[in-house]
Amino acid sequence: MLKIKDLKAGIEDNQILNEINLEVNAGEVHAIMGPNGSGKSTLAAVIAGKDEYEVVGGSIDFEGEDLLELSPEERAHKGVFLSFQYPVEIPGISVSNFIKTSITELRKATGMKPIPTKDLLKMMRDKMKLLNIKNGYLSRNMNEGFSGGEKKRNEIFQMAMLDPKLSILDETDSGLDIDALRIVANGVNKLKSKNNATIVITHYQRLLDYIIPDFVHVLYDGKIIKSGGKELAHELDERGYDWITKEANKK
Amino acid sequence: MSEKKRQTEEELLEKVTSAEYKYGFTTDIESDTIPKGLSEDVVRIISAKKNEPEWMLEYRLTAYKAWLEMKEPEWANVTYDKPNYQDVIYYSAPKQKPVLDSLDDLDPEMKKMFDKLGISIDEQNKLANVAVDIVMDSVSVATSFKEKLGDLGIIFCSISDAIQEHPELVKKYLGTVVPHRDNFFSALNSAVFSDGSFCYIPKGVKCPMELSTYFRINEAGTGQFERTLLIAEEGSQVSYLEGCTAPMRDENQLHAAVVELIALDNADIKYSTVQNWYPGNAEGVGGVFNFVTKRGICYKNAKISWTQVETGSAVTWKYPSCILKGDNSIGEFFSVAVTNNFQQADTGTKMIHLGKNTKSTIIAKGISAGESNGNYRGLVRIAKGATNSRNFSQCDSLLMGDKCGSHTFPYIEVKNNSSKIEHEATTSKIGEDQLFYCNQRGIGTEEAIALIVNGYCKDVLNQLPMEFAVEAQKLLEISLEGSVG
Ligand SMILES: Nc1ncnc2c1ncn2[C@@H]1O[C@H](COP(=O)(O)OP(=O)(O)OP(=O)(O)O)[C@@H](O)[C@H]1O
Ligand SMILES: [Mg+2]
């Protein structure tokens, strides 16, 4: 589904990503871990198409298409979804209105008719149930005055509504309380299928107890320096990053 | 900002600048026009053409004489070449039977025009709770729902008809809220006003439908001087809508309207305007000069609420105001003013608190794009006797691009110490982060801007009646097409 090859990207003279290689297939869950500032969010943003970052080398192929040629909204239309580490406020626009606009645009781009409001509302109610979201939430303004945890839950709610092919969850777990973490993780699991894939960016093994990854990658200084199975996350939890960075430096 | 971003932004800005005024077309309807220029004779001709009584002619002549001695105001933060008042045609009436019994009798050409304007009359009729009084150039051409309103004693007609049929009301109230000497443009209007709307709601009556007027400037080189007079008797209630569009013209067209609202004890008037007159082209040539005096007076426990969405005109000079004369009266002003390209706007409100426990609320949202200049100018005056009065003002500006400007000029005068005033002001830009967030959800930049702008204006748009709010949203989108923050 997603093939990243020798990707180099940064801002002006500051190269943040160094030759990233990553392949994600349908049905897989990949976890990306790594110290603060190692480039995890940058990688997510580059995949989503934030043009603040300049890609200076390499390629990103998504389902046979050159993703780097597409605008951020076109990438979204193809099924790329990013759950933001820091979701943005859109004052005065209700959650329901925002999601309706989003779904309408996505459907328009794929030649589908707009979904009838009644069906849309029913879908929203279902997904709210899935994520244990209280009534009254739909008429609140997008992220305005939301608590940290509410913002994260709102991201996953949108993911549930938009049904993307590739979801990138950037530290969706941080800010969630213990119950919320379980609810959100369960939600993500329920949305999983053999046709979609998930990249989970996290600092904590805890999330990976719920969303069990097929692969774990360690990003350090803009490079994936180690990949492994779910045991790698446990090891990181116990030993930190030092041993891997030393190992990497030796090579 | 990356080079690529900058480029697309420039392209988009280019697009705004080339976005054509959607309502630019003229209608081929024969007009009855008098030669241009202004003199005592012209005032007399206008009055005679309209078959007015002597007192009306006297009123006009007094105003004309006052105007001759007045100077065009220069304090507003706008620059423009002053119109040559001798180069304006002061009267132009479509050569058609001025008032129709039903909208079906409308000239097909005119009907086409209304359809283009998007106020399909058929639809309006179907909606059945909107009564339309249409002012085309200077004469009212169609009034609907007259009968239904008549049963309740509501008078809704052109001001010319009111002068003929209800002279006692017109005589009693005309010029009482906006005296002809009030300012240069109100004096001019008082001398030459061609038509406009008149509305009277009897004691205790709640008007069962929105009353609506569509103004439109059509004849080349004509000035439009509407006069609106709205009287809400004790305990009555009315919501009035005013919409305006003008076809594309090369020269600047002058528009100097006067609106007077009278809310007697316990009455409630809601006055909404959507204005999208021709703003001029991308180079700043042409466009309507909109110099409007709107003012209402509230008696005891009365309420006047002004809501306006202003997207058009090359130069706007407009301050809908409330005189809160009666105790416990309430004044409100909700405004969205958009400027783009080379548009200039100096708009705001005046809240004059005279009665005790009077309250006013001001929510003004400015949006500037292109090389335009938007100004908010507001006065809150609380007189000595207006004890325990309150005002809340919020003035926000949203900037798109870095060539536009916005300024806020709040004037506050409080003459007693039991009153309270709160003022909040913010200036913001549409953030890259907001746009990217929307983009990531599949919403293109244009739609994202429209969405963010709608959110920003929500508090004001919410004040508009439903159908109008939808139209206003569309207008905002059109007038900001392509602008990027
Ligand atoms: N817009 C930017 N301008 C300047 N530097 C940036 C920008 N975005 C990212 N960087 C830098 O790139 C590096 C990687 O940042 P990034 O946000 O991708 O880290 P991260 O791995 O997500 O960290 P965290 O775990 O703290 O979320 C950091 O050193 C950061 O300061
Ligand atoms: Mg991060």
Short mmCIF file of C-alpha atoms in Angstrom, two decimals, chain A residues 48-51 72-73 76-77 80-82 84 88-89 91-93 98 101-102 105 141-143 155 158, chain B residues 1-2 4-5 8 432-434 436-445 447 450-452 454-456 458:
data_model
loop_
_atom_site.label_atom_id
_atom_site.label_comp_id
_atom_site.label_asym_id
_atom_site.label_seq_id
_atom_site.Cartn_x
_atom_site.Cartn_y
_atom_site.Cartn_z
CA ALA A 48 0.06 13.87 4.45
CA GLY A 49 1.56 16.57 2.23
CA LYS A 50 2.24 19.54 4.48
CA ASP A 51 4.11 21.82 2.10
CA PRO A 72 -2.82 17.30 0.70
CA GLU A 73 -6.53 17.16 -0.11
CA ALA A 76 -6.93 12.61 1.69
CA HIS A 77 -9.22 11.72 -1.21
CA VAL A 80 -4.65 8.95 3.65
CA PHE A 81 -5.69 10.07 7.11
CA LEU A 82 -3.62 11.78 9.76
CA PHE A 84 -2.83 15.08 14.46
CA VAL A 88 -6.32 22.48 15.26
CA GLU A 89 -9.29 24.62 16.35
CA PRO A 91 -13.82 28.39 15.65
CA GLY A 92 -17.51 28.64 14.84
CA ILE A 93 -17.66 25.39 12.85
CA PHE A 98 -16.98 20.02 9.60
CA THR A 101 -18.07 19.10 4.63
CA SER A 102 -15.19 16.68 4.78
CA GLU A 105 -15.65 16.69 -0.45
CA ASN A 141 -17.18 23.79 17.56
CA MET A 142 -14.24 21.89 16.11
CA ASN A 143 -11.72 21.46 18.91
CA GLU A 155 -9.50 12.76 15.67
CA GLN A 158 -13.21 11.58 12.18
CA MET B 1 6.57 29.60 3.66
CA SER B 2 7.96 27.51 0.85
CA LYS B 4 5.71 26.49 -3.91
CA LYS B 5 3.25 27.72 -1.34
CA THR B 8 0.04 28.97 -5.31
CA GLU B 432 -1.59 27.70 7.67
CA ASP B 433 -2.27 25.07 10.30
CA GLN B 434 -6.02 25.49 9.99
CA PHE B 436 -3.62 22.13 6.35
CA TYR B 437 -5.94 20.52 8.86
CA CYS B 438 -8.89 21.07 6.52
CA ASN B 439 -6.86 19.96 3.50
CA GLN B 440 -5.94 16.76 5.32
CA ARG B 441 -9.65 16.08 5.74
CA GLY B 442 -10.13 16.35 2.01
CA ILE B 443 -11.33 19.96 2.01
CA GLY B 444 -9.62 22.06 -0.67
CA THR B 445 -8.15 25.43 0.20
CA GLU B 447 -13.65 25.52 0.61
CA ALA B 450 -15.13 29.59 3.08
CA LEU B 451 -15.59 27.25 6.02
CA ILE B 452 -13.25 29.14 8.31
CA ASN B 454 -18.27 31.14 7.96
CA GLY B 455 -17.17 29.98 11.36
CA TYR B 456 -15.67 33.38 12.04
CA LYS B 458 -21.22 32.65 12.74
#
